[in-house]
Every structure is written in C-alpha cells, then in structure tokens.
PDB file of C-alpha atoms in Angstrom:
ATOM      1  CA  MET A 685     -12.791 -28.388  25.765  1.00  0.00           C
ATOM      2  CA  PRO A 686     -12.224 -24.622  26.541  1.00  0.00           C
ATOM      3  CA  PRO A 687     -12.831 -23.708  30.239  1.00  0.00           C
ATOM      4  CA  ASP A 688     -16.089 -22.008  30.944  1.00  0.00           C
ATOM      5  CA  VAL A 689     -15.937 -18.367  31.209  1.00  0.00           C
ATOM      6  CA  SER A 690     -18.604 -16.925  33.499  1.00  0.00           C
ATOM      7  CA  PRO A 691     -19.870 -13.384  32.459  1.00  0.00           C
ATOM      8  CA  ALA A 692     -18.801 -10.443  34.494  1.00  0.00           C
ATOM      9  CA  LYS A 693     -21.235  -9.665  37.326  1.00  0.00           C
ATOM     10  CA  ILE A 694     -22.879  -6.298  37.799  1.00  0.00           C
ATOM     11  CA  ARG A 695     -20.971  -4.678  40.559  1.00  0.00           C
ATOM     12  CA  THR A 696     -23.663  -2.863  42.701  1.00  0.00           C
ATOM     13  CA  VAL A 697     -23.382  -0.472  45.638  1.00  0.00           C
ATOM     14  CA  ILE A 698     -26.403   0.344  47.778  1.00  0.00           C
ATOM     15  CA  VAL A 699     -26.542   3.919  49.599  1.00  0.00           C
ATOM     16  CA  ASP A 700     -29.128   4.562  52.358  1.00  0.00           C
ATOM     17  CA  ASP A 701     -28.635   5.983  55.915  1.00  0.00           C
ATOM     18  CA  GLU A 702     -31.542   3.514  57.030  1.00  0.00           C
ATOM     19  CA  PRO A 703     -30.253  -0.066  57.816  1.00  0.00           C
ATOM     20  CA  LEU A 704     -33.621  -1.491  57.093  1.00  0.00           C
ATOM     21  CA  ALA A 705     -33.959   0.079  53.609  1.00  0.00           C
ATOM     22  CA  ARG A 706     -30.201  -1.189  52.761  1.00  0.00           C
ATOM     23  CA  SER A 707     -31.265  -4.787  54.139  1.00  0.00           C
ATOM     24  CA  ASN A 708     -34.382  -4.702  51.845  1.00  0.00           C
ATOM     25  CA  LEU A 709     -32.564  -3.763  48.764  1.00  0.00           C
ATOM     26  CA  SER A 710     -29.712  -6.289  49.545  1.00  0.00           C
ATOM     27  CA  SER A 711     -32.257  -9.134  49.815  1.00  0.00           C
ATOM     28  CA  LEU A 712     -33.859  -8.207  46.478  1.00  0.00           C
ATOM     29  CA  LEU A 713     -30.479  -7.923  44.779  1.00  0.00           C
ATOM     30  CA  ARG A 714     -29.197 -11.269  46.151  1.00  0.00           C
ATOM     31  CA  LEU A 715     -31.964 -13.028  44.293  1.00  0.00           C
ATOM     32  CA  ASP A 716     -30.398 -12.306  41.010  1.00  0.00           C
ATOM     33  CA  PRO A 717     -27.078 -14.233  40.083  1.00  0.00           C
ATOM     34  CA  GLU A 718     -25.975 -11.514  37.741  1.00  0.00           C
ATOM     35  CA  ILE A 719     -25.483  -9.113  40.690  1.00  0.00           C
ATOM     36  CA  GLU A 720     -22.437  -8.721  42.939  1.00  0.00           C
ATOM     37  CA  ILE A 721     -23.000  -6.307  45.888  1.00  0.00           C
ATOM     38  CA  VAL A 722     -19.759  -4.579  46.373  1.00  0.00           C
ATOM     39  CA  ARG A 723     -20.725  -2.410  49.276  1.00  0.00           C
ATOM     40  CA  GLU A 724     -23.409  -1.060  51.344  1.00  0.00           C
ATOM     41  CA  CYS A 725     -23.093   2.569  52.321  1.00  0.00           C
ATOM     42  CA  GLY A 726     -24.819   4.366  55.126  1.00  0.00           C
ATOM     43  CA  SER A 727     -24.035   8.070  54.148  1.00  0.00           C
ATOM     44  CA  GLY A 728     -23.342  10.086  51.043  1.00  0.00           C
ATOM     45  CA  VAL A 729     -19.870  10.668  52.233  1.00  0.00           C
ATOM     46  CA  GLU A 730     -19.006   7.049  52.422  1.00  0.00           C
ATOM     47  CA  ALA A 731     -20.747   6.373  49.031  1.00  0.00           C
ATOM     48  CA  LEU A 732     -18.733   8.863  47.322  1.00  0.00           C
ATOM     49  CA  ALA A 733     -15.369   7.417  48.492  1.00  0.00           C
ATOM     50  CA  GLU A 734     -16.601   3.851  47.617  1.00  0.00           C
ATOM     51  CA  ILE A 735     -17.954   4.682  44.199  1.00  0.00           C
ATOM     52  CA  ARG A 736     -14.657   6.498  43.151  1.00  0.00           C
ATOM     53  CA  ARG A 737     -12.700   3.362  44.551  1.00  0.00           C
ATOM     54  CA  ALA A 738     -14.780   0.434  43.385  1.00  0.00           C
ATOM     55  CA  LYS A 739     -16.166   1.947  40.072  1.00  0.00           C
ATOM     56  CA  PRO A 740     -19.377   0.056  40.372  1.00  0.00           C
ATOM     57  CA  ASP A 741     -21.780  -0.409  37.310  1.00  0.00           C
ATOM     58  CA  LEU A 742     -24.981   0.182  39.177  1.00  0.00           C
ATOM     59  CA  VAL A 743     -25.737   2.319  42.236  1.00  0.00           C
ATOM     60  CA  PHE A 744     -29.045   2.421  44.320  1.00  0.00           C
ATOM     61  CA  LEU A 745     -29.005   5.783  45.767  1.00  0.00           C
ATOM     62  CA  ASP A 746     -31.097   7.333  48.746  1.00  0.00           C
ATOM     63  CA  VAL A 747     -32.067  10.980  48.234  1.00  0.00           C
ATOM     64  CA  GLN A 748     -32.263  12.362  51.729  1.00  0.00           C
ATOM     65  CA  MET A 749     -29.072  11.737  53.758  1.00  0.00           C
ATOM     66  CA  PRO A 750     -27.423  14.059  56.429  1.00  0.00           C
ATOM     67  CA  GLU A 751     -24.454  16.186  55.266  1.00  0.00           C
ATOM     68  CA  CYS A 752     -24.180  14.856  51.591  1.00  0.00           C
ATOM     69  CA  ASP A 753     -27.454  13.835  50.045  1.00  0.00           C
ATOM     70  CA  GLY A 754     -28.035  11.780  46.810  1.00  0.00           C
ATOM     71  CA  PHE A 755     -27.580  14.713  44.622  1.00  0.00           C
ATOM     72  CA  ASP A 756     -24.509  15.925  46.070  1.00  0.00           C
ATOM     73  CA  VAL A 757     -23.005  12.654  45.446  1.00  0.00           C
ATOM     74  CA  LEU A 758     -23.729  12.786  41.902  1.00  0.00           C
ATOM     75  CA  GLU A 759     -22.571  16.358  41.400  1.00  0.00           C
ATOM     76  CA  LEU A 760     -19.175  15.519  43.260  1.00  0.00           C
ATOM     77  CA  LEU A 761     -18.771  12.433  41.276  1.00  0.00           C
ATOM     78  CA  GLY A 762     -18.705  14.494  37.914  1.00  0.00           C
ATOM     79  CA  LYS A 763     -17.687  12.329  35.094  1.00  0.00           C
ATOM     80  CA  ASP A 764     -17.102   9.406  37.401  1.00  0.00           C
ATOM     81  CA  LEU A 765     -20.767   8.372  37.403  1.00  0.00           C
ATOM     82  CA  PRO A 766     -21.500   4.640  37.226  1.00  0.00           C
ATOM     83  CA  ALA A 767     -23.385   3.492  34.117  1.00  0.00           C
ATOM     84  CA  ALA A 768     -26.725   3.172  35.890  1.00  0.00           C
ATOM     85  CA  VAL A 769     -28.042   5.188  39.194  1.00  0.00           C
ATOM     86  CA  VAL A 770     -31.340   4.469  40.586  1.00  0.00           C
ATOM     87  CA  PHE A 771     -32.761   6.795  43.202  1.00  0.00           C
ATOM     88  CA  VAL A 772     -34.559   5.251  46.089  1.00  0.00           C
ATOM     89  CA  THR A 773     -36.658   7.489  48.276  1.00  0.00           C
ATOM     90  CA  ALA A 774     -40.117   7.878  50.043  1.00  0.00           C
ATOM     91  CA  TYR A 775     -40.592  11.356  48.635  1.00  0.00           C
ATOM     92  CA  ASP A 776     -41.847  11.917  44.936  1.00  0.00           C
ATOM     93  CA  GLN A 777     -41.126  15.582  44.660  1.00  0.00           C
ATOM     94  CA  TYR A 778     -37.424  14.853  43.884  1.00  0.00           C
ATOM     95  CA  ALA A 779     -38.200  12.613  40.552  1.00  0.00           C
ATOM     96  CA  LEU A 780     -37.805  15.571  38.186  1.00  0.00           C
ATOM     97  CA  ARG A 781     -34.539  16.556  39.558  1.00  0.00           C
ATOM     98  CA  ALA A 782     -33.373  13.097  39.671  1.00  0.00           C
ATOM     99  CA  PHE A 783     -33.711  12.482  35.972  1.00  0.00           C
ATOM    100  CA  GLU A 784     -32.074  15.920  35.392  1.00  0.00           C
ATOM    101  CA  ALA A 785     -29.055  14.698  37.382  1.00  0.00           C
ATOM    102  CA  GLY A 786     -28.808  11.622  35.088  1.00  0.00           C
ATOM    103  CA  ALA A 787     -30.557   9.050  37.297  1.00  0.00           C
ATOM    104  CA  LEU A 788     -31.881   5.908  35.197  1.00  0.00           C
ATOM    105  CA  ASP A 789     -35.033   5.337  37.380  1.00  0.00           C
ATOM    106  CA  TYR A 790     -36.755   6.541  40.410  1.00  0.00           C
ATOM    107  CA  LEU A 791     -38.057   3.986  42.983  1.00  0.00           C
ATOM    108  CA  LEU A 792     -40.515   5.261  45.131  1.00  0.00           C
ATOM    109  CA  LYS A 793     -40.957   3.663  48.572  1.00  0.00           C
ATOM    110  CA  PRO A 794     -42.632   1.458  49.266  1.00  0.00           C
ATOM    111  CA  PHE A 795     -42.309  -0.530  45.861  1.00  0.00           C
ATOM    112  CA  ASP A 796     -43.098  -4.118  45.210  1.00  0.00           C
ATOM    113  CA  ASN A 797     -40.956  -6.911  43.686  1.00  0.00           C
ATOM    114  CA  ALA A 798     -42.455  -6.365  40.146  1.00  0.00           C
ATOM    115  CA  ARG A 799     -41.600  -2.604  40.201  1.00  0.00           C
ATOM    116  CA  PHE A 800     -38.042  -3.502  41.504  1.00  0.00           C
ATOM    117  CA  ASN A 801     -37.489  -6.063  38.867  1.00  0.00           C
ATOM    118  CA  ARG A 802     -38.548  -3.520  35.951  1.00  0.00           C
ATOM    119  CA  THR A 803     -35.941  -1.032  37.403  1.00  0.00           C
ATOM    120  CA  LEU A 804     -33.217  -3.747  37.462  1.00  0.00           C
ATOM    121  CA  ASP A 805     -33.955  -4.943  33.979  1.00  0.00           C
ATOM    122  CA  ARG A 806     -33.629  -1.416  32.776  1.00  0.00           C
ATOM    123  CA  ALA A 807     -30.410  -1.043  34.499  1.00  0.00           C
ATOM    124  CA  LYS A 808     -29.029  -4.277  32.982  1.00  0.00           C
ATOM    125  CA  GLN A 809     -30.089  -2.795  29.457  1.00  0.00           C
ATOM    126  CA  ARG A 810     -28.096   0.457  30.122  1.00  0.00           C
ATOM    127  CA  ILE A 811     -25.080  -1.130  31.382  1.00  0.00           C
ATOM    128  CA  ALA A 812     -25.155  -3.438  28.257  1.00  0.00           C
ATOM    129  CA  ARG A 813     -25.122  -0.577  26.062  1.00  0.00           C
ATOM    130  CA  THR A 814     -22.416   1.292  28.129  1.00  0.00           C
ATOM    131  CA  ASP A 815     -20.049  -1.587  27.639  1.00  0.00           C
ATOM    132  CA  LEU A 816     -20.267  -1.311  23.753  1.00  0.00           C
ATOM    133  CA  PRO A 817     -17.483   0.854  22.372  1.00  0.00           C
ATOM    134  CA  ARG A 818     -19.140   3.985  20.770  1.00  0.00           C
ATOM    135  CA  LYS A 819     -18.308   7.589  19.710  1.00  0.00           C
ATOM    136  CA  LEU A 820     -21.078   9.939  19.412  1.00  0.00           C
ATOM    137  CA  GLU A 821     -20.857  11.726  15.972  1.00  0.00           C
ATOM    138  CA  HIS A 822     -24.400  13.264  15.675  1.00  0.00           C
ATOM    139  CA  VAL A 823     -27.698  13.414  17.592  1.00  0.00           C
ATOM    140  CA  ALA A 824     -31.096  12.963  15.899  1.00  0.00           C
ATOM    141  CA  ILE A 825     -33.649  15.566  16.827  1.00  0.00           C
ATOM    142  CA  LYS A 826     -37.310  14.822  16.133  1.00  0.00           C
ATOM    143  CA  SER A 827     -39.529  17.632  15.458  1.00  0.00           C
ATOM    144  CA  THR A 828     -43.065  18.121  13.921  1.00  0.00           C
ATOM    145  CA  GLY A 829     -42.803  14.923  11.889  1.00  0.00           C
ATOM    146  CA  GLN A 830     -39.207  15.497  10.745  1.00  0.00           C
ATOM    147  CA  VAL A 831     -35.953  14.138  11.946  1.00  0.00           C
ATOM    148  CA  TRP A 832     -32.761  16.579  12.159  1.00  0.00           C
ATOM    149  CA  PHE A 833     -29.308  15.135  12.192  1.00  0.00           C
ATOM    150  CA  ILE A 834     -26.996  17.634  14.056  1.00  0.00           C
ATOM    151  CA  LYS A 835     -23.206  16.993  13.856  1.00  0.00           C
ATOM    152  CA  ILE A 836     -21.647  16.921  17.368  1.00  0.00           C
ATOM    153  CA  PRO A 837     -18.978  19.764  16.497  1.00  0.00           C
ATOM    154  CA  GLU A 838     -21.770  22.132  15.289  1.00  0.00           C
ATOM    155  CA  ILE A 839     -23.250  22.127  19.031  1.00  0.00           C
ATOM    156  CA  ASP A 840     -22.445  25.420  20.962  1.00  0.00           C
ATOM    157  CA  TRP A 841     -23.688  24.391  24.300  1.00  0.00           C
ATOM    158  CA  ILE A 842     -26.238  22.199  25.855  1.00  0.00           C
ATOM    159  CA  GLU A 843     -28.474  22.840  29.011  1.00  0.00           C
ATOM    160  CA  ALA A 844     -30.787  20.727  30.981  1.00  0.00           C
ATOM    161  CA  ALA A 845     -34.493  21.134  30.335  1.00  0.00           C
ATOM    162  CA  ASP A 846     -36.937  19.142  32.600  1.00  0.00           C
ATOM    163  CA  TYR A 847     -36.671  15.362  31.231  1.00  0.00           C
ATOM    164  CA  TYR A 848     -34.945  16.635  28.030  1.00  0.00           C
ATOM    165  CA  VAL A 849     -31.834  18.585  27.243  1.00  0.00           C
ATOM    166  CA  CYS A 850     -31.781  21.678  25.176  1.00  0.00           C
ATOM    167  CA  VAL A 851     -29.086  21.606  22.483  1.00  0.00           C
ATOM    168  CA  HIS A 852     -28.087  24.981  21.191  1.00  0.00           C
ATOM    169  CA  VAL A 853     -26.597  25.308  17.561  1.00  0.00           C
ATOM    170  CA  GLY A 854     -26.312  28.896  16.338  1.00  0.00           C
ATOM    171  CA  PRO A 855     -29.694  30.831  16.634  1.00  0.00           C
ATOM    172  CA  ARG A 856     -31.603  27.453  16.881  1.00  0.00           C
ATOM    173  CA  SER A 857     -32.264  25.260  19.909  1.00  0.00           C
ATOM    174  CA  HIS A 858     -33.454  21.633  19.868  1.00  0.00           C
ATOM    175  CA  LEU A 859     -35.058  19.509  22.641  1.00  0.00           C
ATOM    176  CA  LEU A 860     -33.594  16.035  22.878  1.00  0.00           C
ATOM    177  CA  ARG A 861     -34.813  13.309  25.264  1.00  0.00           C
ATOM    178  CA  ARG A 862     -31.533  12.388  27.062  1.00  0.00           C
ATOM    179  CA  SER A 863     -30.169  13.042  30.347  1.00  0.00           C
ATOM    180  CA  MET A 864     -27.092  15.553  30.795  1.00  0.00           C
ATOM    181  CA  SER A 865     -25.066  12.834  32.359  1.00  0.00           C
ATOM    182  CA  GLU A 866     -25.674  10.065  29.842  1.00  0.00           C
ATOM    183  CA  LEU A 867     -25.096  12.726  26.989  1.00  0.00           C
ATOM    184  CA  GLU A 868     -21.768  13.862  28.583  1.00  0.00           C
ATOM    185  CA  ARG A 869     -20.359  10.344  28.820  1.00  0.00           C
ATOM    186  CA  GLU A 870     -20.755  10.108  24.903  1.00  0.00           C
ATOM    187  CA  LEU A 871     -19.291  13.351  24.098  1.00  0.00           C
ATOM    188  CA  ASP A 872     -15.646  13.989  23.427  1.00  0.00           C
ATOM    189  CA  PRO A 873     -14.057  15.216  26.733  1.00  0.00           C
ATOM    190  CA  GLU A 874     -11.443  17.118  24.809  1.00  0.00           C
ATOM    191  CA  VAL A 875     -14.035  19.356  23.334  1.00  0.00           C
ATOM    192  CA  PHE A 876     -17.025  19.418  25.720  1.00  0.00           C
ATOM    193  CA  CYS A 877     -16.834  20.615  29.230  1.00  0.00           C
ATOM    194  CA  ARG A 878     -19.479  20.841  32.102  1.00  0.00           C
ATOM    195  CA  ILE A 879     -19.437  24.422  33.659  1.00  0.00           C
ATOM    196  CA  HIS A 880     -22.556  23.981  35.661  1.00  0.00           C
ATOM    197  CA  ARG A 881     -24.636  20.919  36.865  1.00  0.00           C
ATOM    198  CA  SER A 882     -27.110  21.868  34.152  1.00  0.00           C
ATOM    199  CA  THR A 883     -24.913  23.236  31.432  1.00  0.00           C
ATOM    200  CA  ILE A 884     -22.173  21.764  29.041  1.00  0.00           C
ATOM    201  CA  VAL A 885     -20.193  23.889  26.586  1.00  0.00           C
ATOM    202  CA  ASN A 886     -18.264  23.294  23.457  1.00  0.00           C
ATOM    203  CA  LEU A 887     -14.877  24.642  24.215  1.00  0.00           C
ATOM    204  CA  ASP A 888     -14.155  25.662  20.588  1.00  0.00           C
ATOM    205  CA  ARG A 889     -16.951  28.279  21.113  1.00  0.00           C
ATOM    206  CA  VAL A 890     -15.490  29.840  24.469  1.00  0.00           C
ATOM    207  CA  ARG A 891     -14.188  33.460  23.869  1.00  0.00           C
ATOM    208  CA  GLY A 892     -13.494  34.096  27.601  1.00  0.00           C
ATOM    209  CA  LEU A 893     -14.707  34.548  31.273  1.00  0.00           C
ATOM    210  CA  LYS A 894     -16.183  37.701  32.872  1.00  0.00           C
ATOM    211  CA  LEU A 895     -16.867  38.475  36.411  1.00  0.00           C
ATOM    212  CA  SER A 896     -20.444  39.660  36.906  1.00  0.00           C
ATOM    213  CA  ARG A 897     -21.620  42.226  39.255  1.00  0.00           C
ATOM    214  CA  LYS A 898     -22.873  39.646  41.710  1.00  0.00           C
ATOM    215  CA  GLY A 899     -19.264  38.337  41.939  1.00  0.00           C
ATOM    216  CA  GLU A 900     -20.152  35.188  39.756  1.00  0.00           C
ATOM    217  CA  TYR A 901     -18.122  34.339  36.619  1.00  0.00           C
ATOM    218  CA  GLU A 902     -19.819  33.967  33.282  1.00  0.00           C
ATOM    219  CA  VAL A 903     -18.748  32.019  30.381  1.00  0.00           C
ATOM    220  CA  LEU A 904     -18.783  34.152  27.161  1.00  0.00           C
ATOM    221  CA  LEU A 905     -19.409  32.195  23.842  1.00  0.00           C
ATOM    222  CA  GLU A 906     -19.131  33.052  20.170  1.00  0.00           C
ATOM    223  CA  GLY A 907     -22.332  34.411  19.103  1.00  0.00           C
ATOM    224  CA  GLY A 908     -22.821  36.262  22.423  1.00  0.00           C
ATOM    225  CA  ALA A 909     -24.238  33.719  24.696  1.00  0.00           C
ATOM    226  CA  ARG A 910     -23.269  34.354  28.509  1.00  0.00           C
ATOM    227  CA  LEU A 911     -23.629  31.073  30.590  1.00  0.00           C
ATOM    228  CA  ARG A 912     -23.239  30.940  34.404  1.00  0.00           C
ATOM    229  CA  LEU A 913     -20.164  29.163  35.609  1.00  0.00           C
ATOM    230  CA  SER A 914     -20.496  27.274  38.866  1.00  0.00           C
ATOM    231  CA  ARG A 915     -17.789  27.857  41.217  1.00  0.00           C
ATOM    232  CA  ARG A 916     -16.614  24.121  41.483  1.00  0.00           C
ATOM    233  CA  TYR A 917     -16.197  24.019  37.645  1.00  0.00           C
ATOM    234  CA  ARG A 918     -14.120  27.057  37.203  1.00  0.00           C
ATOM    235  CA  ARG A 919     -10.785  25.811  37.895  1.00  0.00           C
ATOM    236  CA  PRO A 920     -11.321  22.619  35.640  1.00  0.00           C
ATOM    237  CA  LEU A 921     -12.569  24.892  32.935  1.00  0.00           C
ATOM    238  CA  GLN A 922      -9.592  26.990  33.184  1.00  0.00           C
ATOM    239  CA  SER A 923      -7.128  24.179  33.127  1.00  0.00           C
ATOM    240  CA  ARG A 924      -8.804  22.765  30.117  1.00  0.00           C
ATOM    241  CA  MET A 925      -8.435  26.048  28.335  1.00  0.00           C
ATOM    242  CA  GLU A 926      -5.030  26.519  29.201  1.00  0.00           C
ATOM    243  CA  VAL A 927      -4.101  23.109  27.788  1.00  0.00           C
ATOM    244  CA  ARG A 928      -5.985  23.760  24.449  1.00  0.00           C
ATOM    245  CA  ASP A 929      -4.079  26.970  24.260  1.00  0.00           C
ATOM    246  CA  LEU A 930      -0.723  25.047  24.654  1.00  0.00           C
ATOM    247  CA  ASN A 931      -1.711  22.547  22.189  1.00  0.00           C
ATOM    248  CA  ARG A 932      -2.268  25.057  19.533  1.00  0.00           C
ATOM    249  CA  SER A 933       0.857  27.103  20.180  1.00  0.00           C
TER     250      SER A 933
END
C-alpha cells in the first residue's frame, strides 16, 4: 500500500499589537486541523519581515498598529501578498479601504465563532483557487443585462473604485467586482505594472513620464491619459521600461 500523504496545511500568520487579541485568534485557529500557525507578530514591521520570509497562505491582520499599520504592511508587500488577508479591527470605518487594498474579509471585533468560521471557510476557498494554475486571458464585464468579454492586452489601465476596479479600454471604462491585489496576481507581470496603490497600467501603453508643477511624476499613456505615479513605484516602473526597451533592441 502506498504511504498516506497528509494534505499541506494552511500556513497562517497572526498580526496584532494586543497580546489578548493574538491569543483569541490563535485559540480559534488551533481548533482547525488544516491550519498551521507559523508566527504571531506584535507589530507591522515584524509582520512585514515574517510574511516575506515565511510566505504564508493566510494572514489575520490588525489595522491600527504604531509605526506601521495594516495598510502599510500590504502596500509594502506589493506583489508578495499572501493568497488571503483578513483584516481584524474594532473600527468599522476602514472596511471600504480594506477591500480596496485586497483584503478577503473584514472581521469587526468583537466577533462570534460563527462569524469567524465563515471567514475561515472563505479563506480556504480563496487559497484553494489560488493554488490552481491559471492565466488570465480575458475579463467578463456584466452590464445592463449583457456580458462583455475584454481581452487582457486591450486594457490600457486599471484603477480602484470602491468595492470594484474600473477597467479602462480606449474611451470606454467598465466596472469589475474584483480587488486590485487579486487582479494584479492574475495579470502578466511582464505587461502590467502597479504605479500607485490604486492604479495598474499596461506597459505597452506607456509613452513616458512627466514631472508636474507639484513636483510629482505623471505617467503618460497613449490616448492622452495622465496618471499619478507614486514615489515608491517610480524606480520599479523605470527599471521595467528599461528592460523592455533592451529586449526590443
């Protein structure tokens, strides 16, 4: 008989600056045999280093932490985001921003076991889908009783729009109910590049950069669009464009 092969456990990191909050989450997670708690972190800086090192599947992330909050952690991780991130906080005013940042769910303290288990089930489903090999070739846009299939190379740029993303194709724009981070993971990194926490561009559409009167750079696209370039994304964008120019020469 072949030896039994146990399924891989879901590697999980808990991030909260309150020891009691970390303990409560840990107690709930240890009830599930599919979960392996990799680390409990008491700060955003510690979490950033641990997530980069351990590459967990699932992170429970507090919003308000000194020096480096939950949103800072996600922004600094960039494309190294785990498959599923759940924000855990006592404040409901951050919910919309959490979903824009790519969070799977938003647990509002205090929560009961049933609410926690629903979140954990959603996380497992997301992680299972992420493990499947896939390449995004088109997106389906539903609008007024119709479905439009847009080929990925036709997209000029994408921006966050509340619970949706807005996909720009020539003079048209379409709303798609996906998070920026989830969509970014499925796009070809050789073609699409994030230039702001709420903006992704098709590098084939970039004509150049221009310094505005405010001292900030703008990305100029074919068709005339001018998009704000965040300072932390400027160097990666320039490097990507230089590599593409070398490959073409």
